[in-house]
Amino acid sequence: MEGKYLRLLEAIKALINHIDREQVFDKAVEMGRGSLDTSRSEEFDTLVEKAREAVKNAEDGQK
């Protein structure tokens, strides 16, 4: 089980890093003439922050 847990932790870390590095958004509104306004919902930001905290807590528990 330990190996599965570590792979999951690494996958979550990679996802969080991708979201931060690539400026991932979960909302988009067409503004006309091909213009698109993107943003993150409060729920999305909360989920990302909870994942970040879970990774930190898991890593702190390993030390």
PDB file of N, CA and C in Angstrom:
ATOM      1  N   MET A   1       0.826  -1.209   0.000  1.00  0.00           N
ATOM      2  CA  MET A   1       0.000   0.000   0.000  1.00  0.00           C
ATOM      3  C   MET A   1       0.858   1.257   0.000  1.00  0.00           C
ATOM      4  N   GLU A   2       2.031   1.178   0.624  1.00  0.00           N
ATOM      5  CA  GLU A   2       2.898   2.356   0.710  1.00  0.00           C
ATOM      6  C   GLU A   2       3.281   2.878  -0.671  1.00  0.00           C
ATOM      7  N   GLY A   3       3.612   1.985  -1.601  1.00  0.00           N
ATOM      8  CA  GLY A   3       3.983   2.400  -2.949  1.00  0.00           C
ATOM      9  C   GLY A   3       2.846   3.098  -3.668  1.00  0.00           C
ATOM     10  N   LYS A   4       1.629   2.591  -3.512  1.00  0.00           N
ATOM     11  CA  LYS A   4       0.460   3.212  -4.134  1.00  0.00           C
ATOM     12  C   LYS A   4       0.241   4.608  -3.561  1.00  0.00           C
ATOM     13  N   TYR A   5       0.412   4.744  -2.249  1.00  0.00           N
ATOM     14  CA  TYR A   5       0.239   6.034  -1.580  1.00  0.00           C
ATOM     15  C   TYR A   5       1.256   7.047  -2.110  1.00  0.00           C
ATOM     16  N   LEU A   6       2.503   6.637  -2.243  1.00  0.00           N
ATOM     17  CA  LEU A   6       3.549   7.541  -2.731  1.00  0.00           C
ATOM     18  C   LEU A   6       3.304   7.937  -4.186  1.00  0.00           C
ATOM     19  N   ARG A   7       2.848   7.015  -5.022  1.00  0.00           N
ATOM     20  CA  ARG A   7       2.532   7.344  -6.413  1.00  0.00           C
ATOM     21  C   ARG A   7       1.371   8.335  -6.493  1.00  0.00           C
ATOM     22  N   LEU A   8       0.373   8.147  -5.632  1.00  0.00           N
ATOM     23  CA  LEU A   8      -0.756   9.076  -5.591  1.00  0.00           C
ATOM     24  C   LEU A   8      -0.284  10.465  -5.157  1.00  0.00           C
ATOM     25  N   LEU A   9       0.552  10.515  -4.144  1.00  0.00           N
ATOM     26  CA  LEU A   9       1.082  11.785  -3.656  1.00  0.00           C
ATOM     27  C   LEU A   9       1.866  12.494  -4.760  1.00  0.00           C
ATOM     28  N   GLU A  10       2.709  11.771  -5.478  1.00  0.00           N
ATOM     29  CA  GLU A  10       3.484  12.364  -6.565  1.00  0.00           C
ATOM     30  C   GLU A  10       2.583  12.839  -7.697  1.00  0.00           C
ATOM     31  N   ALA A  11       1.528  12.103  -7.992  1.00  0.00           N
ATOM     32  CA  ALA A  11       0.589  12.509  -9.043  1.00  0.00           C
ATOM     33  C   ALA A  11      -0.145  13.792  -8.657  1.00  0.00           C
ATOM     34  N   ILE A  12      -0.542  13.899  -7.407  1.00  0.00           N
ATOM     35  CA  ILE A  12      -1.234  15.105  -6.935  1.00  0.00           C
ATOM     36  C   ILE A  12      -0.286  16.300  -6.991  1.00  0.00           C
ATOM     37  N   LYS A  13       0.964  16.106  -6.566  1.00  0.00           N
ATOM     38  CA  LYS A  13       1.952  17.187  -6.633  1.00  0.00           C
ATOM     39  C   LYS A  13       2.161  17.645  -8.070  1.00  0.00           C
ATOM     40  N   ALA A  14       2.251  16.711  -8.996  1.00  0.00           N
ATOM     41  CA  ALA A  14       2.436  17.053 -10.405  1.00  0.00           C
ATOM     42  C   ALA A  14       1.234  17.823 -10.942  1.00  0.00           C
ATOM     43  N   LEU A  15       0.036  17.415 -10.543  1.00  0.00           N
ATOM     44  CA  LEU A  15      -1.181  18.109 -10.984  1.00  0.00           C
ATOM     45  C   LEU A  15      -1.212  19.539 -10.448  1.00  0.00           C
ATOM     46  N   ILE A  16      -0.900  19.710  -9.184  1.00  0.00           N
ATOM     47  CA  ILE A  16      -0.881  21.056  -8.585  1.00  0.00           C
ATOM     48  C   ILE A  16       0.155  21.930  -9.284  1.00  0.00           C
ATOM     49  N   ASN A  17       1.343  21.386  -9.522  1.00  0.00           N
ATOM     50  CA  ASN A  17       2.383  22.154 -10.216  1.00  0.00           C
ATOM     51  C   ASN A  17       1.937  22.543 -11.616  1.00  0.00           C
ATOM     52  N   HIS A  18       1.268  21.635 -12.315  1.00  0.00           N
ATOM     53  CA  HIS A  18       0.763  21.935 -13.652  1.00  0.00           C
ATOM     54  C   HIS A  18      -0.281  23.049 -13.606  1.00  0.00           C
ATOM     55  N   ILE A  19      -1.192  22.966 -12.668  1.00  0.00           N
ATOM     56  CA  ILE A  19      -2.230  23.991 -12.525  1.00  0.00           C
ATOM     57  C   ILE A  19      -1.599  25.353 -12.277  1.00  0.00           C
ATOM     58  N   ASP A  20      -0.582  25.408 -11.431  1.00  0.00           N
ATOM     59  CA  ASP A  20       0.089  26.674 -11.129  1.00  0.00           C
ATOM     60  C   ASP A  20       0.912  27.174 -12.318  1.00  0.00           C
ATOM     61  N   ARG A  21       1.670  26.301 -12.934  1.00  0.00           N
ATOM     62  CA  ARG A  21       2.582  26.674 -14.012  1.00  0.00           C
ATOM     63  C   ARG A  21       1.835  27.077 -15.287  1.00  0.00           C
ATOM     64  N   GLU A  22       0.769  26.385 -15.613  1.00  0.00           N
ATOM     65  CA  GLU A  22       0.061  26.625 -16.866  1.00  0.00           C
ATOM     66  C   GLU A  22      -1.160  27.528 -16.723  1.00  0.00           C
ATOM     67  N   GLN A  23      -1.385  28.070 -15.537  1.00  0.00           N
ATOM     68  CA  GLN A  23      -2.534  28.955 -15.307  1.00  0.00           C
ATOM     69  C   GLN A  23      -3.837  28.312 -15.778  1.00  0.00           C
ATOM     70  N   VAL A  24      -4.167  27.181 -15.175  1.00  0.00           N
ATOM     71  CA  VAL A  24      -5.368  26.429 -15.517  1.00  0.00           C
ATOM     72  C   VAL A  24      -6.602  27.114 -14.915  1.00  0.00           C
ATOM     73  N   PHE A  25      -7.660  27.207 -15.700  1.00  0.00           N
ATOM     74  CA  PHE A  25      -8.906  27.836 -15.268  1.00  0.00           C
ATOM     75  C   PHE A  25     -10.054  26.854 -15.438  1.00  0.00           C
ATOM     76  N   ASP A  26     -11.122  27.083 -14.702  1.00  0.00           N
ATOM     77  CA  ASP A  26     -12.285  26.202 -14.828  1.00  0.00           C
ATOM     78  C   ASP A  26     -13.521  26.939 -15.346  1.00  0.00           C
ATOM     79  N   LYS A  27     -13.376  28.225 -15.653  1.00  0.00           N
ATOM     80  CA  LYS A  27     -14.507  28.992 -16.184  1.00  0.00           C
ATOM     81  C   LYS A  27     -14.040  29.799 -17.387  1.00  0.00           C
ATOM     82  N   ALA A  28     -14.907  29.901 -18.363  1.00  0.00           N
ATOM     83  CA  ALA A  28     -14.615  30.712 -19.545  1.00  0.00           C
ATOM     84  C   ALA A  28     -15.914  31.335 -20.048  1.00  0.00           C
ATOM     85  N   VAL A  29     -15.808  32.590 -20.453  1.00  0.00           N
ATOM     86  CA  VAL A  29     -16.967  33.311 -20.978  1.00  0.00           C
ATOM     87  C   VAL A  29     -16.551  33.938 -22.300  1.00  0.00           C
ATOM     88  N   GLU A  30     -17.330  33.678 -23.336  1.00  0.00           N
ATOM     89  CA  GLU A  30     -17.055  34.283 -24.637  1.00  0.00           C
ATOM     90  C   GLU A  30     -17.466  35.753 -24.583  1.00  0.00           C
ATOM     91  N   MET A  31     -16.510  36.612 -24.943  1.00  0.00           N
ATOM     92  CA  MET A  31     -16.754  38.053 -24.862  1.00  0.00           C
ATOM     93  C   MET A  31     -17.109  38.649 -26.223  1.00  0.00           C
ATOM     94  N   GLY A  32     -17.150  37.820 -27.251  1.00  0.00           N
ATOM     95  CA  GLY A  32     -17.460  38.319 -28.591  1.00  0.00           C
ATOM     96  C   GLY A  32     -16.191  38.529 -29.401  1.00  0.00           C
ATOM     97  N   ARG A  33     -16.318  38.475 -30.714  1.00  0.00           N
ATOM     98  CA  ARG A  33     -15.206  38.676 -31.642  1.00  0.00           C
ATOM     99  C   ARG A  33     -14.020  37.768 -31.339  1.00  0.00           C
ATOM    100  N   GLY A  34     -14.304  36.575 -30.871  1.00  0.00           N
ATOM    101  CA  GLY A  34     -13.243  35.608 -30.604  1.00  0.00           C
ATOM    102  C   GLY A  34     -12.522  35.810 -29.289  1.00  0.00           C
ATOM    103  N   SER A  35     -12.950  36.759 -28.496  1.00  0.00           N
ATOM    104  CA  SER A  35     -12.325  37.032 -27.207  1.00  0.00           C
ATOM    105  C   SER A  35     -12.916  36.112 -26.135  1.00  0.00           C
ATOM    106  N   LEU A  36     -12.039  35.584 -25.296  1.00  0.00           N
ATOM    107  CA  LEU A  36     -12.460  34.658 -24.250  1.00  0.00           C
ATOM    108  C   LEU A  36     -11.923  35.143 -22.913  1.00  0.00           C
ATOM    109  N   ASP A  37     -12.774  35.257 -21.918  1.00  0.00           N
ATOM    110  CA  ASP A  37     -12.374  35.661 -20.578  1.00  0.00           C
ATOM    111  C   ASP A  37     -12.362  34.419 -19.691  1.00  0.00           C
ATOM    112  N   THR A  38     -11.193  34.077 -19.159  1.00  0.00           N
ATOM    113  CA  THR A  38     -11.066  32.888 -18.320  1.00  0.00           C
ATOM    114  C   THR A  38     -10.845  33.287 -16.870  1.00  0.00           C
ATOM    115  N   SER A  39     -11.303  32.412 -15.966  1.00  0.00           N
ATOM    116  CA  SER A  39     -11.127  32.672 -14.545  1.00  0.00           C
ATOM    117  C   SER A  39     -11.223  31.359 -13.772  1.00  0.00           C
ATOM    118  N   ARG A  40     -10.884  31.444 -12.516  1.00  0.00           N
ATOM    119  CA  ARG A  40     -11.021  30.299 -11.611  1.00  0.00           C
ATOM    120  C   ARG A  40     -12.168  30.575 -10.655  1.00  0.00           C
ATOM    121  N   SER A  41     -12.976  29.560 -10.451  1.00  0.00           N
ATOM    122  CA  SER A  41     -14.062  29.705  -9.490  1.00  0.00           C
ATOM    123  C   SER A  41     -13.486  29.584  -8.081  1.00  0.00           C
ATOM    124  N   GLU A  42     -14.212  30.084  -7.133  1.00  0.00           N
ATOM    125  CA  GLU A  42     -13.795  29.978  -5.731  1.00  0.00           C
ATOM    126  C   GLU A  42     -13.701  28.507  -5.325  1.00  0.00           C
ATOM    127  N   GLU A  43     -14.620  27.697  -5.813  1.00  0.00           N
ATOM    128  CA  GLU A  43     -14.609  26.265  -5.505  1.00  0.00           C
ATOM    129  C   GLU A  43     -13.335  25.596  -6.032  1.00  0.00           C
ATOM    130  N   PHE A  44     -12.940  25.936  -7.258  1.00  0.00           N
ATOM    131  CA  PHE A  44     -11.732  25.366  -7.844  1.00  0.00           C
ATOM    132  C   PHE A  44     -10.507  25.755  -7.020  1.00  0.00           C
ATOM    133  N   ASP A  45     -10.399  27.044  -6.682  1.00  0.00           N
ATOM    134  CA  ASP A  45      -9.274  27.510  -5.861  1.00  0.00           C
ATOM    135  C   ASP A  45      -9.244  26.809  -4.506  1.00  0.00           C
ATOM    136  N   THR A  46     -10.405  26.603  -3.907  1.00  0.00           N
ATOM    137  CA  THR A  46     -10.486  25.926  -2.612  1.00  0.00           C
ATOM    138  C   THR A  46     -10.013  24.472  -2.737  1.00  0.00           C
ATOM    139  N   LEU A  47     -10.429  23.795  -3.790  1.00  0.00           N
ATOM    140  CA  LEU A  47     -10.007  22.409  -3.994  1.00  0.00           C
ATOM    141  C   LEU A  47      -8.502  22.305  -4.213  1.00  0.00           C
ATOM    142  N   VAL A  48      -7.937  23.216  -4.987  1.00  0.00           N
ATOM    143  CA  VAL A  48      -6.494  23.215  -5.226  1.00  0.00           C
ATOM    144  C   VAL A  48      -5.753  23.476  -3.916  1.00  0.00           C
ATOM    145  N   GLU A  49      -6.233  24.410  -3.133  1.00  0.00           N
ATOM    146  CA  GLU A  49      -5.581  24.721  -1.857  1.00  0.00           C
ATOM    147  C   GLU A  49      -5.673  23.541  -0.891  1.00  0.00           C
ATOM    148  N   LYS A  50      -6.809  22.857  -0.853  1.00  0.00           N
ATOM    149  CA  LYS A  50      -6.949  21.675   0.006  1.00  0.00           C
ATOM    150  C   LYS A  50      -5.984  20.575  -0.427  1.00  0.00           C
ATOM    151  N   ALA A  51      -5.830  20.394  -1.731  1.00  0.00           N
ATOM    152  CA  ALA A  51      -4.880  19.399  -2.240  1.00  0.00           C
ATOM    153  C   ALA A  51      -3.462  19.780  -1.848  1.00  0.00           C
ATOM    154  N   ARG A  52      -3.134  21.066  -1.961  1.00  0.00           N
ATOM    155  CA  ARG A  52      -1.810  21.562  -1.581  1.00  0.00           C
ATOM    156  C   ARG A  52      -1.537  21.287  -0.094  1.00  0.00           C
ATOM    157  N   GLU A  53      -2.525  21.558   0.748  1.00  0.00           N
ATOM    158  CA  GLU A  53      -2.390  21.317   2.190  1.00  0.00           C
ATOM    159  C   GLU A  53      -2.243  19.827   2.492  1.00  0.00           C
ATOM    160  N   ALA A  54      -2.998  18.999   1.794  1.00  0.00           N
ATOM    161  CA  ALA A  54      -2.918  17.552   2.007  1.00  0.00           C
ATOM    162  C   ALA A  54      -1.538  17.022   1.641  1.00  0.00           C
ATOM    163  N   VAL A  55      -0.973  17.526   0.549  1.00  0.00           N
ATOM    164  CA  VAL A  55       0.379  17.117   0.155  1.00  0.00           C
ATOM    165  C   VAL A  55       1.380  17.540   1.215  1.00  0.00           C
ATOM    166  N   LYS A  56       1.266  18.777   1.675  1.00  0.00           N
ATOM    167  CA  LYS A  56       2.194  19.277   2.698  1.00  0.00           C
ATOM    168  C   LYS A  56       2.094  18.446   3.974  1.00  0.00           C
ATOM    169  N   ASN A  57       0.884  18.165   4.406  1.00  0.00           N
ATOM    170  CA  ASN A  57       0.692  17.352   5.625  1.00  0.00           C
ATOM    171  C   ASN A  57       1.241  15.944   5.451  1.00  0.00           C
ATOM    172  N   ALA A  58       1.038  15.360   4.282  1.00  0.00           N
ATOM    173  CA  ALA A  58       1.551  14.021   4.017  1.00  0.00           C
ATOM    174  C   ALA A  58       3.067  14.014   4.024  1.00  0.00           C
ATOM    175  N   GLU A  59       3.668  15.025   3.403  1.00  0.00           N
ATOM    176  CA  GLU A  59       5.132  15.100   3.368  1.00  0.00           C
ATOM    177  C   GLU A  59       5.712  15.373   4.752  1.00  0.00           C
ATOM    178  N   ASP A  60       5.053  16.208   5.534  1.00  0.00           N
ATOM    179  CA  ASP A  60       5.508  16.493   6.894  1.00  0.00           C
ATOM    180  C   ASP A  60       5.428  15.229   7.759  1.00  0.00           C
ATOM    181  N   GLY A  61       4.423  14.393   7.508  1.00  0.00           N
ATOM    182  CA  GLY A  61       4.258  13.160   8.267  1.00  0.00           C
ATOM    183  C   GLY A  61       5.291  12.113   7.916  1.00  0.00           C
ATOM    184  N   GLN A  62       5.932  12.232   6.753  1.00  0.00           N
ATOM    185  CA  GLN A  62       6.943  11.281   6.324  1.00  0.00           C
ATOM    186  C   GLN A  62       8.298  11.550   6.962  1.00  0.00           C
ATOM    187  N   LYS A  63       8.504  12.753   7.452  1.00  0.00           N
ATOM    188  CA  LYS A  63       9.815  13.143   8.002  1.00  0.00           C
ATOM    189  C   LYS A  63       9.968  12.684   9.430  1.00  0.00           C
TER     190      LYS A  63
END
